[in-house]
């Protein structure tokens, strides 16, 4: 029995040492869009079985602590999956990729990844203003360039006589059976059709499966990412004077609807603040916030100043 215990302990020690040598955790780096930042060292390995267990518990505590810092509590589970993927990438010394993430998940995930050691993270959506992106995570020496994890497609047809909306293109793509997280932004181009960014594995499938958008026959082709024809959105700016910065007050002024109507839209789940559903009428807005209302569009909060009468002069930027 003693010999068996000795052999088992020896094997554990060897495994721990081998693990430590193959997974250096010093001078750790994380990056977002190519910007590298150095972060502290992760907990050290112990050469005993209990030490390894303690390490696993420490890693779990680190992840739990990071999740406590997530501002948007509706995306915690998705951010947790990204952090777990990042941990696998670190332990296996390989580069792993997420699906396309929604803007709030993308934002919170990148902030969370900055707190993990020995990693570099890159977000790609096809063009600088992309809302939906995929994140690649790995050791800096492995992630030296942007991985080929997205493909751009053009969707063309005779839309001059039968116009289609952005929603028509989105619905047609979903109608082929592709899950929403497998493709990114759909760039609507009016009579010229649209462009879409997808995961490489499904590009050929979408080309062969999507034959109509609305009642318009379409054809699809792969295009270089540099050929994406994205234009800055058209906006209209104006100012509103309000007693408070509550979302029901500011957004009703921005969308030119009554305050009671906006309250109804909030109750129905049709209002989002920075892509997160709004649940309280009294949520306070600040410069840079984006409010979206289903069927109404988007509104960005610009400069905010106080008036002599104690009110707020708010610059509202409406996306057309």
PDB file of C-alpha atoms in Angstrom:
ATOM      1  CA  UNK A   1       0.000   0.000   0.000  1.00  0.00           C
ATOM      2  CA  UNK A   2       2.854   2.367   0.917  1.00  0.00           C
ATOM      3  CA  UNK A   3       4.623   1.649  -2.386  1.00  0.00           C
ATOM      4  CA  UNK A   4       1.432   2.300  -4.315  1.00  0.00           C
ATOM      5  CA  UNK A   5       0.933   5.618  -2.513  1.00  0.00           C
ATOM      6  CA  UNK A   6       4.537   6.608  -3.248  1.00  0.00           C
ATOM      7  CA  UNK A   7       4.174   5.831  -6.976  1.00  0.00           C
ATOM      8  CA  UNK A   8       0.899   7.753  -7.153  1.00  0.00           C
ATOM      9  CA  UNK A   9       2.428  10.765  -5.425  1.00  0.00           C
ATOM     10  CA  UNK A  10       5.440  10.623  -7.736  1.00  0.00           C
ATOM     11  CA  UNK A  11       3.219  10.577 -10.822  1.00  0.00           C
ATOM     12  CA  UNK A  12       1.267  13.537  -9.531  1.00  0.00           C
ATOM     13  CA  UNK A  13       4.477  15.496  -8.969  1.00  0.00           C
ATOM     14  CA  UNK A  14       5.747  14.678 -12.462  1.00  0.00           C
ATOM     15  CA  UNK A  15       2.455  15.682 -14.042  1.00  0.00           C
ATOM     16  CA  UNK A  16       2.410  18.973 -12.149  1.00  0.00           C
ATOM     17  CA  UNK A  17       5.987  19.820 -13.166  1.00  0.00           C
ATOM     18  CA  UNK A  18       5.361  18.915 -16.815  1.00  0.00           C
ATOM     19  CA  UNK A  19       2.197  21.012 -16.793  1.00  0.00           C
ATOM     20  CA  UNK A  20       4.047  23.988 -15.314  1.00  0.00           C
ATOM     21  CA  UNK A  21       6.861  23.777 -17.881  1.00  0.00           C
ATOM     22  CA  UNK A  22       4.484  23.542 -20.822  1.00  0.00           C
ATOM     23  CA  UNK A  23       2.237  26.424 -19.662  1.00  0.00           C
ATOM     24  CA  UNK A  24       4.344  29.449 -18.729  1.00  0.00           C
ATOM     25  CA  UNK A  25       2.294  32.163 -17.035  1.00  0.00           C
ATOM     26  CA  UNK A  26       4.828  35.003 -16.958  1.00  0.00           C
ATOM     27  CA  UNK A  27       4.780  38.363 -18.780  1.00  0.00           C
ATOM     28  CA  UNK A  28       1.209  37.810 -19.810  1.00  0.00           C
ATOM     29  CA  UNK A  29      -0.417  39.887 -22.536  1.00  0.00           C
ATOM     30  CA  UNK A  30      -3.909  40.580 -23.755  1.00  0.00           C
ATOM     31  CA  UNK A  31      -4.825  42.628 -26.793  1.00  0.00           C
ATOM     32  CA  UNK A  32      -7.876  44.179 -28.316  1.00  0.00           C
ATOM     33  CA  UNK A  33      -7.635  45.071 -32.001  1.00  0.00           C
ATOM     34  CA  UNK A  34      -3.858  44.726 -31.861  1.00  0.00           C
ATOM     35  CA  UNK A  35      -3.202  46.757 -28.708  1.00  0.00           C
ATOM     36  CA  UNK A  36      -1.163  44.750 -26.190  1.00  0.00           C
ATOM     37  CA  UNK A  37      -1.503  45.249 -22.455  1.00  0.00           C
ATOM     38  CA  UNK A  38       0.487  43.449 -19.723  1.00  0.00           C
ATOM     39  CA  UNK A  39      -1.354  41.932 -16.768  1.00  0.00           C
ATOM     40  CA  UNK A  40      -0.338  40.235 -13.501  1.00  0.00           C
ATOM     41  CA  UNK A  41       0.763  36.654 -13.115  1.00  0.00           C
ATOM     42  CA  UNK A  42      -1.818  33.911 -12.546  1.00  0.00           C
ATOM     43  CA  UNK A  43      -1.625  31.678  -9.435  1.00  0.00           C
ATOM     44  CA  UNK A  44       1.414  29.357  -9.362  1.00  0.00           C
ATOM     45  CA  UNK A  45       1.214  25.596  -9.651  1.00  0.00           C
ATOM     46  CA  UNK A  46       1.829  23.325  -6.654  1.00  0.00           C
ATOM     47  CA  UNK A  47       3.617  20.000  -7.023  1.00  0.00           C
ATOM     48  CA  UNK A  48       1.010  18.128  -5.021  1.00  0.00           C
ATOM     49  CA  UNK A  49      -2.408  16.772  -5.881  1.00  0.00           C
ATOM     50  CA  UNK A  50      -4.019  19.158  -3.398  1.00  0.00           C
ATOM     51  CA  UNK A  51      -2.061  22.020  -4.993  1.00  0.00           C
ATOM     52  CA  UNK A  52      -3.537  21.217  -8.407  1.00  0.00           C
ATOM     53  CA  UNK A  53      -7.002  21.170  -6.896  1.00  0.00           C
ATOM     54  CA  UNK A  54      -6.308  24.517  -5.282  1.00  0.00           C
ATOM     55  CA  UNK A  55      -5.209  25.878  -8.655  1.00  0.00           C
ATOM     56  CA  UNK A  56      -8.442  24.759 -10.256  1.00  0.00           C
ATOM     57  CA  UNK A  57     -10.376  26.396  -7.452  1.00  0.00           C
ATOM     58  CA  UNK A  58      -8.314  29.589  -7.840  1.00  0.00           C
ATOM     59  CA  UNK A  59      -9.029  29.723 -11.571  1.00  0.00           C
ATOM     60  CA  UNK A  60     -12.725  29.262 -10.873  1.00  0.00           C
ATOM     61  CA  UNK A  61     -12.601  32.032  -8.277  1.00  0.00           C
ATOM     62  CA  UNK A  62     -10.806  34.287 -10.785  1.00  0.00           C
ATOM     63  CA  UNK A  63     -13.543  33.714 -13.362  1.00  0.00           C
ATOM     64  CA  UNK A  64     -16.246  34.261 -10.754  1.00  0.00           C
ATOM     65  CA  UNK A  65     -14.571  37.493  -9.642  1.00  0.00           C
ATOM     66  CA  UNK A  66     -14.363  38.703 -13.235  1.00  0.00           C
ATOM     67  CA  UNK A  67     -18.031  37.917 -13.816  1.00  0.00           C
ATOM     68  CA  UNK A  68     -18.923  40.067 -10.810  1.00  0.00           C
ATOM     69  CA  UNK A  69     -17.560  43.010 -12.765  1.00  0.00           C
ATOM     70  CA  UNK A  70     -19.881  42.459 -15.734  1.00  0.00           C
ATOM     71  CA  UNK A  71     -22.123  45.512 -15.887  1.00  0.00           C
ATOM     72  CA  UNK A  72     -24.798  44.003 -18.150  1.00  0.00           C
ATOM     73  CA  UNK A  73     -26.086  41.119 -16.025  1.00  0.00           C
ATOM     74  CA  UNK A  74     -28.197  39.761 -18.916  1.00  0.00           C
ATOM     75  CA  UNK A  75     -25.062  38.530 -20.738  1.00  0.00           C
ATOM     76  CA  UNK A  76     -23.205  36.900 -17.841  1.00  0.00           C
ATOM     77  CA  UNK A  77     -23.709  33.324 -19.048  1.00  0.00           C
ATOM     78  CA  UNK A  78     -22.460  34.153 -22.547  1.00  0.00           C
ATOM     79  CA  UNK A  79     -19.437  36.009 -21.177  1.00  0.00           C
ATOM     80  CA  UNK A  80     -18.740  33.018 -18.926  1.00  0.00           C
ATOM     81  CA  UNK A  81     -18.620  30.750 -21.999  1.00  0.00           C
ATOM     82  CA  UNK A  82     -16.096  33.102 -23.627  1.00  0.00           C
ATOM     83  CA  UNK A  83     -13.921  33.078 -20.499  1.00  0.00           C
ATOM     84  CA  UNK A  84     -14.058  29.290 -20.350  1.00  0.00           C
ATOM     85  CA  UNK A  85     -12.997  29.148 -24.014  1.00  0.00           C
ATOM     86  CA  UNK A  86     -10.125  31.513 -23.228  1.00  0.00           C
ATOM     87  CA  UNK A  87      -8.971  29.283 -20.388  1.00  0.00           C
ATOM     88  CA  UNK A  88      -8.979  26.252 -22.732  1.00  0.00           C
ATOM     89  CA  UNK A  89      -6.969  28.222 -25.292  1.00  0.00           C
ATOM     90  CA  UNK A  90      -4.403  29.085 -22.614  1.00  0.00           C
ATOM     91  CA  UNK A  91      -4.082  25.556 -21.238  1.00  0.00           C
ATOM     92  CA  UNK A  92      -3.901  23.892 -24.667  1.00  0.00           C
ATOM     93  CA  UNK A  93      -1.722  26.614 -26.186  1.00  0.00           C
ATOM     94  CA  UNK A  94      -3.946  26.987 -29.230  1.00  0.00           C
ATOM     95  CA  UNK A  95      -6.119  29.678 -30.791  1.00  0.00           C
ATOM     96  CA  UNK A  96      -9.883  29.304 -30.307  1.00  0.00           C
ATOM     97  CA  UNK A  97     -12.738  31.342 -31.767  1.00  0.00           C
ATOM     98  CA  UNK A  98     -16.240  32.338 -30.699  1.00  0.00           C
ATOM     99  CA  UNK A  99     -19.289  32.557 -32.911  1.00  0.00           C
ATOM    100  CA  UNK A 100     -20.488  36.035 -33.865  1.00  0.00           C
ATOM    101  CA  UNK A 101     -21.318  37.877 -30.652  1.00  0.00           C
ATOM    102  CA  UNK A 102     -23.933  40.555 -30.122  1.00  0.00           C
ATOM    103  CA  UNK A 103     -22.622  44.043 -29.227  1.00  0.00           C
ATOM    104  CA  UNK A 104     -23.267  43.780 -25.451  1.00  0.00           C
ATOM    105  CA  UNK A 105     -21.684  40.311 -25.214  1.00  0.00           C
ATOM    106  CA  UNK A 106     -18.751  41.475 -27.341  1.00  0.00           C
ATOM    107  CA  UNK A 107     -18.182  44.544 -25.181  1.00  0.00           C
ATOM    108  CA  UNK A 108     -18.373  42.733 -21.836  1.00  0.00           C
ATOM    109  CA  UNK A 109     -16.288  39.794 -23.118  1.00  0.00           C
ATOM    110  CA  UNK A 110     -13.428  42.008 -24.284  1.00  0.00           C
ATOM    111  CA  UNK A 111     -13.422  43.855 -20.959  1.00  0.00           C
ATOM    112  CA  UNK A 112     -13.379  40.523 -19.115  1.00  0.00           C
ATOM    113  CA  UNK A 113     -10.574  39.075 -21.258  1.00  0.00           C
ATOM    114  CA  UNK A 114      -8.356  42.002 -20.345  1.00  0.00           C
ATOM    115  CA  UNK A 115      -8.343  40.636 -16.792  1.00  0.00           C
ATOM    116  CA  UNK A 116      -7.047  37.199 -17.786  1.00  0.00           C
ATOM    117  CA  UNK A 117      -3.348  36.506 -18.072  1.00  0.00           C
ATOM    118  CA  UNK A 118      -1.163  35.116 -20.848  1.00  0.00           C
ATOM    119  CA  UNK A 119      -3.656  35.823 -23.629  1.00  0.00           C
ATOM    120  CA  UNK A 120      -4.225  37.949 -26.690  1.00  0.00           C
ATOM    121  CA  UNK A 121      -7.771  38.568 -27.924  1.00  0.00           C
ATOM    122  CA  UNK A 122      -8.771  39.939 -31.338  1.00  0.00           C
ATOM    123  CA  UNK A 123     -12.303  40.867 -32.437  1.00  0.00           C
ATOM    124  CA  UNK A 124     -13.220  40.695 -36.136  1.00  0.00           C
ATOM    125  CA  UNK A 125     -16.441  41.711 -37.839  1.00  0.00           C
ATOM    126  CA  UNK A 126     -15.251  42.476 -41.361  1.00  0.00           C
ATOM    127  CA  UNK A 127     -15.027  46.269 -41.115  1.00  0.00           C
ATOM    128  CA  UNK A 128     -14.199  48.808 -38.389  1.00  0.00           C
ATOM    129  CA  UNK A 129     -17.790  49.727 -37.492  1.00  0.00           C
ATOM    130  CA  UNK A 130     -19.058  46.139 -37.361  1.00  0.00           C
ATOM    131  CA  UNK A 131     -21.513  45.475 -34.549  1.00  0.00           C
ATOM    132  CA  UNK A 132     -21.373  41.690 -34.506  1.00  0.00           C
ATOM    133  CA  UNK A 133     -17.875  40.233 -34.245  1.00  0.00           C
ATOM    134  CA  UNK A 134     -16.062  36.986 -33.563  1.00  0.00           C
ATOM    135  CA  UNK A 135     -13.345  36.883 -30.907  1.00  0.00           C
ATOM    136  CA  UNK A 136     -10.130  34.889 -31.367  1.00  0.00           C
ATOM    137  CA  UNK A 137      -8.161  34.072 -28.206  1.00  0.00           C
ATOM    138  CA  UNK A 138      -4.721  32.538 -27.792  1.00  0.00           C
ATOM    139  CA  UNK A 139      -1.148  33.075 -26.651  1.00  0.00           C
ATOM    140  CA  UNK A 140       0.445  36.135 -28.293  1.00  0.00           C
ATOM    141  CA  UNK A 141       3.109  34.063 -30.061  1.00  0.00           C
ATOM    142  CA  UNK A 142       0.366  31.988 -31.713  1.00  0.00           C
ATOM    143  CA  UNK A 143      -2.000  34.857 -32.513  1.00  0.00           C
ATOM    144  CA  UNK A 144       0.400  36.967 -34.568  1.00  0.00           C
ATOM    145  CA  UNK A 145      -2.123  37.977 -37.251  1.00  0.00           C
ATOM    146  CA  UNK A 146      -5.892  38.089 -37.701  1.00  0.00           C
ATOM    147  CA  UNK A 147      -7.140  34.512 -38.286  1.00  0.00           C
ATOM    148  CA  UNK A 148      -9.207  33.723 -41.375  1.00  0.00           C
ATOM    149  CA  UNK A 149     -12.475  33.207 -39.516  1.00  0.00           C
ATOM    150  CA  UNK A 150     -14.881  35.380 -41.534  1.00  0.00           C
ATOM    151  CA  UNK A 151     -15.963  35.491 -45.164  1.00  0.00           C
ATOM    152  CA  UNK A 152     -17.863  38.242 -46.975  1.00  0.00           C
ATOM    153  CA  UNK A 153     -20.635  37.506 -49.482  1.00  0.00           C
ATOM    154  CA  UNK A 154     -22.515  39.780 -51.856  1.00  0.00           C
ATOM    155  CA  UNK A 155     -26.240  39.236 -52.440  1.00  0.00           C
ATOM    156  CA  UNK A 156     -27.462  40.710 -55.721  1.00  0.00           C
ATOM    157  CA  UNK A 157     -30.779  40.741 -57.578  1.00  0.00           C
ATOM    158  CA  UNK A 158     -33.202  43.010 -59.392  1.00  0.00           C
ATOM    159  CA  UNK A 159     -34.339  45.055 -56.417  1.00  0.00           C
ATOM    160  CA  UNK A 160     -35.185  48.139 -58.487  1.00  0.00           C
ATOM    161  CA  UNK A 161     -38.755  47.011 -59.138  1.00  0.00           C
ATOM    162  CA  UNK A 162     -39.286  44.987 -55.968  1.00  0.00           C
ATOM    163  CA  UNK A 163     -37.504  46.766 -53.103  1.00  0.00           C
ATOM    164  CA  UNK A 164     -36.541  44.689 -50.058  1.00  0.00           C
ATOM    165  CA  UNK A 165     -35.671  45.841 -46.555  1.00  0.00           C
ATOM    166  CA  UNK A 166     -32.820  44.935 -44.243  1.00  0.00           C
ATOM    167  CA  UNK A 167     -35.252  42.671 -42.398  1.00  0.00           C
ATOM    168  CA  UNK A 168     -36.087  40.843 -45.639  1.00  0.00           C
ATOM    169  CA  UNK A 169     -32.441  39.930 -46.145  1.00  0.00           C
ATOM    170  CA  UNK A 170     -32.029  38.911 -42.519  1.00  0.00           C
ATOM    171  CA  UNK A 171     -35.147  36.744 -42.659  1.00  0.00           C
ATOM    172  CA  UNK A 172     -34.085  35.101 -45.912  1.00  0.00           C
ATOM    173  CA  UNK A 173     -30.696  34.130 -44.493  1.00  0.00           C
ATOM    174  CA  UNK A 174     -32.278  32.719 -41.334  1.00  0.00           C
ATOM    175  CA  UNK A 175     -34.749  30.880 -43.547  1.00  0.00           C
ATOM    176  CA  UNK A 176     -31.915  28.738 -44.942  1.00  0.00           C
ATOM    177  CA  UNK A 177     -31.489  27.223 -41.465  1.00  0.00           C
ATOM    178  CA  UNK A 178     -28.335  29.103 -40.511  1.00  0.00           C
ATOM    179  CA  UNK A 179     -28.315  30.129 -36.849  1.00  0.00           C
ATOM    180  CA  UNK A 180     -28.015  33.843 -36.118  1.00  0.00           C
ATOM    181  CA  UNK A 181     -24.670  33.445 -34.351  1.00  0.00           C
ATOM    182  CA  UNK A 182     -23.124  31.990 -37.516  1.00  0.00           C
ATOM    183  CA  UNK A 183     -23.270  35.240 -39.480  1.00  0.00           C
ATOM    184  CA  UNK A 184     -22.492  38.812 -38.589  1.00  0.00           C
ATOM    185  CA  UNK A 185     -23.694  42.148 -39.910  1.00  0.00           C
ATOM    186  CA  UNK A 186     -25.946  42.376 -42.936  1.00  0.00           C
ATOM    187  CA  UNK A 187     -24.969  45.512 -44.832  1.00  0.00           C
ATOM    188  CA  UNK A 188     -28.070  46.748 -46.645  1.00  0.00           C
ATOM    189  CA  UNK A 189     -27.369  48.445 -49.997  1.00  0.00           C
ATOM    190  CA  UNK A 190     -30.829  49.299 -51.290  1.00  0.00           C
ATOM    191  CA  UNK A 191     -31.286  48.484 -54.982  1.00  0.00           C
ATOM    192  CA  UNK A 192     -27.802  46.929 -55.118  1.00  0.00           C
ATOM    193  CA  UNK A 193     -28.818  44.236 -52.632  1.00  0.00           C
ATOM    194  CA  UNK A 194     -26.755  43.486 -49.541  1.00  0.00           C
ATOM    195  CA  UNK A 195     -23.517  42.092 -48.201  1.00  0.00           C
ATOM    196  CA  UNK A 196     -23.170  39.668 -45.307  1.00  0.00           C
ATOM    197  CA  UNK A 197     -20.282  38.330 -43.217  1.00  0.00           C
ATOM    198  CA  UNK A 198     -20.412  34.615 -42.342  1.00  0.00           C
ATOM    199  CA  UNK A 199     -18.291  31.860 -40.839  1.00  0.00           C
ATOM    200  CA  UNK A 200     -16.172  30.232 -43.585  1.00  0.00           C
ATOM    201  CA  UNK A 201     -17.677  26.766 -43.099  1.00  0.00           C
ATOM    202  CA  UNK A 202     -21.141  27.969 -44.120  1.00  0.00           C
ATOM    203  CA  UNK A 203     -20.242  30.297 -46.998  1.00  0.00           C
ATOM    204  CA  UNK A 204     -20.706  27.696 -49.745  1.00  0.00           C
ATOM    205  CA  UNK A 205     -23.878  26.405 -48.120  1.00  0.00           C
ATOM    206  CA  UNK A 206     -25.419  29.875 -48.079  1.00  0.00           C
ATOM    207  CA  UNK A 207     -24.387  30.496 -51.696  1.00  0.00           C
ATOM    208  CA  UNK A 208     -26.184  27.328 -52.808  1.00  0.00           C
ATOM    209  CA  UNK A 209     -29.195  27.606 -50.477  1.00  0.00           C
ATOM    210  CA  UNK A 210     -30.268  31.254 -50.676  1.00  0.00           C
ATOM    211  CA  UNK A 211     -32.119  31.733 -53.943  1.00  0.00           C
ATOM    212  CA  UNK A 212     -34.679  34.412 -53.058  1.00  0.00           C
ATOM    213  CA  UNK A 213     -35.059  37.474 -50.880  1.00  0.00           C
ATOM    214  CA  UNK A 214     -38.730  38.282 -50.704  1.00  0.00           C
ATOM    215  CA  UNK A 215     -39.909  37.494 -54.237  1.00  0.00           C
ATOM    216  CA  UNK A 216     -36.650  38.546 -55.870  1.00  0.00           C
ATOM    217  CA  UNK A 217     -34.326  35.828 -57.228  1.00  0.00           C
ATOM    218  CA  UNK A 218     -30.777  36.411 -55.985  1.00  0.00           C
ATOM    219  CA  UNK A 219     -27.247  35.222 -56.588  1.00  0.00           C
ATOM    220  CA  UNK A 220     -24.426  35.155 -54.052  1.00  0.00           C
ATOM    221  CA  UNK A 221     -20.673  35.382 -54.477  1.00  0.00           C
ATOM    222  CA  UNK A 222     -17.644  35.609 -52.229  1.00  0.00           C
ATOM    223  CA  UNK A 223     -15.957  39.003 -52.109  1.00  0.00           C
ATOM    224  CA  UNK A 224     -12.800  40.279 -50.370  1.00  0.00           C
ATOM    225  CA  UNK A 225     -13.360  41.921 -46.994  1.00  0.00           C
ATOM    226  CA  UNK A 226     -11.834  45.085 -48.414  1.00  0.00           C
ATOM    227  CA  UNK A 227     -14.695  45.203 -50.924  1.00  0.00           C
ATOM    228  CA  UNK A 228     -17.339  45.595 -48.219  1.00  0.00           C
ATOM    229  CA  UNK A 229     -19.275  48.716 -49.184  1.00  0.00           C
ATOM    230  CA  UNK A 230     -20.039  50.183 -45.803  1.00  0.00           C
ATOM    231  CA  UNK A 231     -21.098  53.801 -45.519  1.00  0.00           C
ATOM    232  CA  UNK A 232     -21.278  55.869 -42.375  1.00  0.00           C
ATOM    233  CA  UNK A 233     -24.926  55.988 -41.291  1.00  0.00           C
ATOM    234  CA  UNK A 234     -26.837  59.172 -42.019  1.00  0.00           C
ATOM    235  CA  UNK A 235     -27.827  61.086 -38.909  1.00  0.00           C
ATOM    236  CA  UNK A 236     -29.778  64.135 -37.873  1.00  0.00           C
ATOM    237  CA  UNK A 237     -28.832  66.105 -34.759  1.00  0.00           C
ATOM    238  CA  UNK A 238     -31.057  68.337 -32.657  1.00  0.00           C
ATOM    239  CA  UNK A 239     -31.335  69.493 -29.058  1.00  0.00           C
ATOM    240  CA  UNK A 240     -33.952  68.883 -26.415  1.00  0.00           C
ATOM    241  CA  UNK A 241     -34.464  70.614 -23.064  1.00  0.00           C
ATOM    242  CA  UNK A 242     -35.632  68.198 -20.382  1.00  0.00           C
ATOM    243  CA  UNK A 243     -36.110  68.246 -16.621  1.00  0.00           C
ATOM    244  CA  UNK A 244     -34.284  64.941 -16.163  1.00  0.00           C
ATOM    245  CA  UNK A 245     -32.052  62.457 -17.998  1.00  0.00           C
ATOM    246  CA  UNK A 246     -34.513  59.598 -17.566  1.00  0.00           C
ATOM    247  CA  UNK A 247     -34.802  57.386 -20.606  1.00  0.00           C
ATOM    248  CA  UNK A 248     -38.555  57.874 -20.883  1.00  0.00           C
ATOM    249  CA  UNK A 249     -38.088  61.651 -21.051  1.00  0.00           C
ATOM    250  CA  UNK A 250     -35.075  61.795 -23.400  1.00  0.00           C
ATOM    251  CA  UNK A 251     -36.080  58.978 -25.750  1.00  0.00           C
ATOM    252  CA  UNK A 252     -39.644  60.234 -26.161  1.00  0.00           C
ATOM    253  CA  UNK A 253     -38.196  63.588 -27.251  1.00  0.00           C
ATOM    254  CA  UNK A 254     -35.695  61.912 -29.556  1.00  0.00           C
ATOM    255  CA  UNK A 255     -38.208  59.659 -31.294  1.00  0.00           C
ATOM    256  CA  UNK A 256     -40.994  62.288 -31.297  1.00  0.00           C
ATOM    257  CA  UNK A 257     -43.475  60.094 -29.460  1.00  0.00           C
ATOM    258  CA  UNK A 258     -45.395  60.623 -26.246  1.00  0.00           C
ATOM    259  CA  UNK A 259     -43.828  59.669 -22.940  1.00  0.00           C
ATOM    260  CA  UNK A 260     -46.700  57.306 -22.157  1.00  0.00           C
ATOM    261  CA  UNK A 261     -46.191  55.561 -25.509  1.00  0.00           C
ATOM    262  CA  UNK A 262     -42.508  55.065 -24.744  1.00  0.00           C
ATOM    263  CA  UNK A 263     -43.385  53.649 -21.327  1.00  0.00           C
ATOM    264  CA  UNK A 264     -45.640  51.123 -23.080  1.00  0.00           C
ATOM    265  CA  UNK A 265     -42.790  50.192 -25.435  1.00  0.00           C
ATOM    266  CA  UNK A 266     -40.456  49.680 -22.464  1.00  0.00           C
ATOM    267  CA  UNK A 267     -43.054  47.462 -20.799  1.00  0.00           C
ATOM    268  CA  UNK A 268     -43.353  45.394 -23.995  1.00  0.00           C
ATOM    269  CA  UNK A 269     -39.581  44.893 -24.199  1.00  0.00           C
ATOM    270  CA  UNK A 270     -39.188  47.000 -27.342  1.00  0.00           C
ATOM    271  CA  UNK A 271     -36.649  49.475 -25.961  1.00  0.00           C
ATOM    272  CA  UNK A 272     -32.930  48.764 -25.577  1.00  0.00           C
ATOM    273  CA  UNK A 273     -30.147  50.793 -24.025  1.00  0.00           C
ATOM    274  CA  UNK A 274     -26.701  49.960 -25.435  1.00  0.00           C
ATOM    275  CA  UNK A 275     -28.278  46.782 -26.873  1.00  0.00           C
ATOM    276  CA  UNK A 276     -29.594  45.680 -23.476  1.00  0.00           C
ATOM    277  CA  UNK A 277     -33.392  45.491 -22.872  1.00  0.00           C
ATOM    278  CA  UNK A 278     -34.659  48.323 -20.680  1.00  0.00           C
ATOM    279  CA  UNK A 279     -36.812  47.266 -17.716  1.00  0.00           C
ATOM    280  CA  UNK A 280     -37.149  50.542 -15.815  1.00  0.00           C
ATOM    281  CA  UNK A 281     -38.575  53.824 -17.056  1.00  0.00           C
ATOM    282  CA  UNK A 282     -36.224  55.752 -14.794  1.00  0.00           C
ATOM    283  CA  UNK A 283     -32.938  54.506 -16.261  1.00  0.00           C
ATOM    284  CA  UNK A 284     -30.570  57.489 -16.495  1.00  0.00           C
ATOM    285  CA  UNK A 285     -28.838  58.307 -19.774  1.00  0.00           C
ATOM    286  CA  UNK A 286     -25.355  59.725 -20.342  1.00  0.00           C
ATOM    287  CA  UNK A 287     -23.282  60.932 -23.268  1.00  0.00           C
ATOM    288  CA  UNK A 288     -22.488  58.105 -25.692  1.00  0.00           C
ATOM    289  CA  UNK A 289     -25.487  55.939 -24.805  1.00  0.00           C
ATOM    290  CA  UNK A 290     -27.449  54.435 -27.688  1.00  0.00           C
ATOM    291  CA  UNK A 291     -31.188  53.905 -27.352  1.00  0.00           C
ATOM    292  CA  UNK A 292     -32.980  51.706 -29.865  1.00  0.00           C
ATOM    293  CA  UNK A 293     -36.727  51.266 -30.197  1.00  0.00           C
ATOM    294  CA  UNK A 294     -38.233  48.475 -32.246  1.00  0.00           C
ATOM    295  CA  UNK A 295     -39.712  49.938 -35.415  1.00  0.00           C
ATOM    296  CA  UNK A 296     -38.371  53.432 -34.668  1.00  0.00           C
ATOM    297  CA  UNK A 297     -34.619  53.154 -35.124  1.00  0.00           C
ATOM    298  CA  UNK A 298     -31.709  54.336 -32.994  1.00  0.00           C
ATOM    299  CA  UNK A 299     -30.822  57.415 -31.029  1.00  0.00           C
ATOM    300  CA  UNK A 300     -27.397  58.405 -29.696  1.00  0.00           C
ATOM    301  CA  UNK A 301     -26.972  60.732 -26.737  1.00  0.00           C
ATOM    302  CA  UNK A 302     -24.534  63.528 -27.519  1.00  0.00           C
ATOM    303  CA  UNK A 303     -23.309  66.392 -25.366  1.00  0.00           C
ATOM    304  CA  UNK A 304     -25.240  67.161 -22.167  1.00  0.00           C
ATOM    305  CA  UNK A 305     -25.200  70.585 -20.525  1.00  0.00           C
ATOM    306  CA  UNK A 306     -27.082  72.140 -17.634  1.00  0.00           C
ATOM    307  CA  UNK A 307     -29.173  75.257 -18.229  1.00  0.00           C
ATOM    308  CA  UNK A 308     -29.454  78.256 -15.928  1.00  0.00           C
ATOM    309  CA  UNK A 309     -32.901  77.044 -14.912  1.00  0.00           C
ATOM    310  CA  UNK A 310     -31.605  73.685 -13.737  1.00  0.00           C
ATOM    311  CA  UNK A 311     -32.733  71.711 -16.771  1.00  0.00           C
ATOM    312  CA  UNK A 312     -30.684  69.594 -19.162  1.00  0.00           C
ATOM    313  CA  UNK A 313     -29.837  70.608 -22.724  1.00  0.00           C
ATOM    314  CA  UNK A 314     -29.244  67.287 -24.496  1.00  0.00           C
ATOM    315  CA  UNK A 315     -27.829  66.793 -27.979  1.00  0.00           C
ATOM    316  CA  UNK A 316     -29.769  63.971 -29.672  1.00  0.00           C
ATOM    317  CA  UNK A 317     -28.378  62.205 -32.733  1.00  0.00           C
ATOM    318  CA  UNK A 318     -31.046  60.310 -34.638  1.00  0.00           C
ATOM    319  CA  UNK A 319     -29.961  57.593 -37.076  1.00  0.00           C
ATOM    320  CA  UNK A 320     -31.919  57.896 -40.323  1.00  0.00           C
TER     321      UNK A 320
END
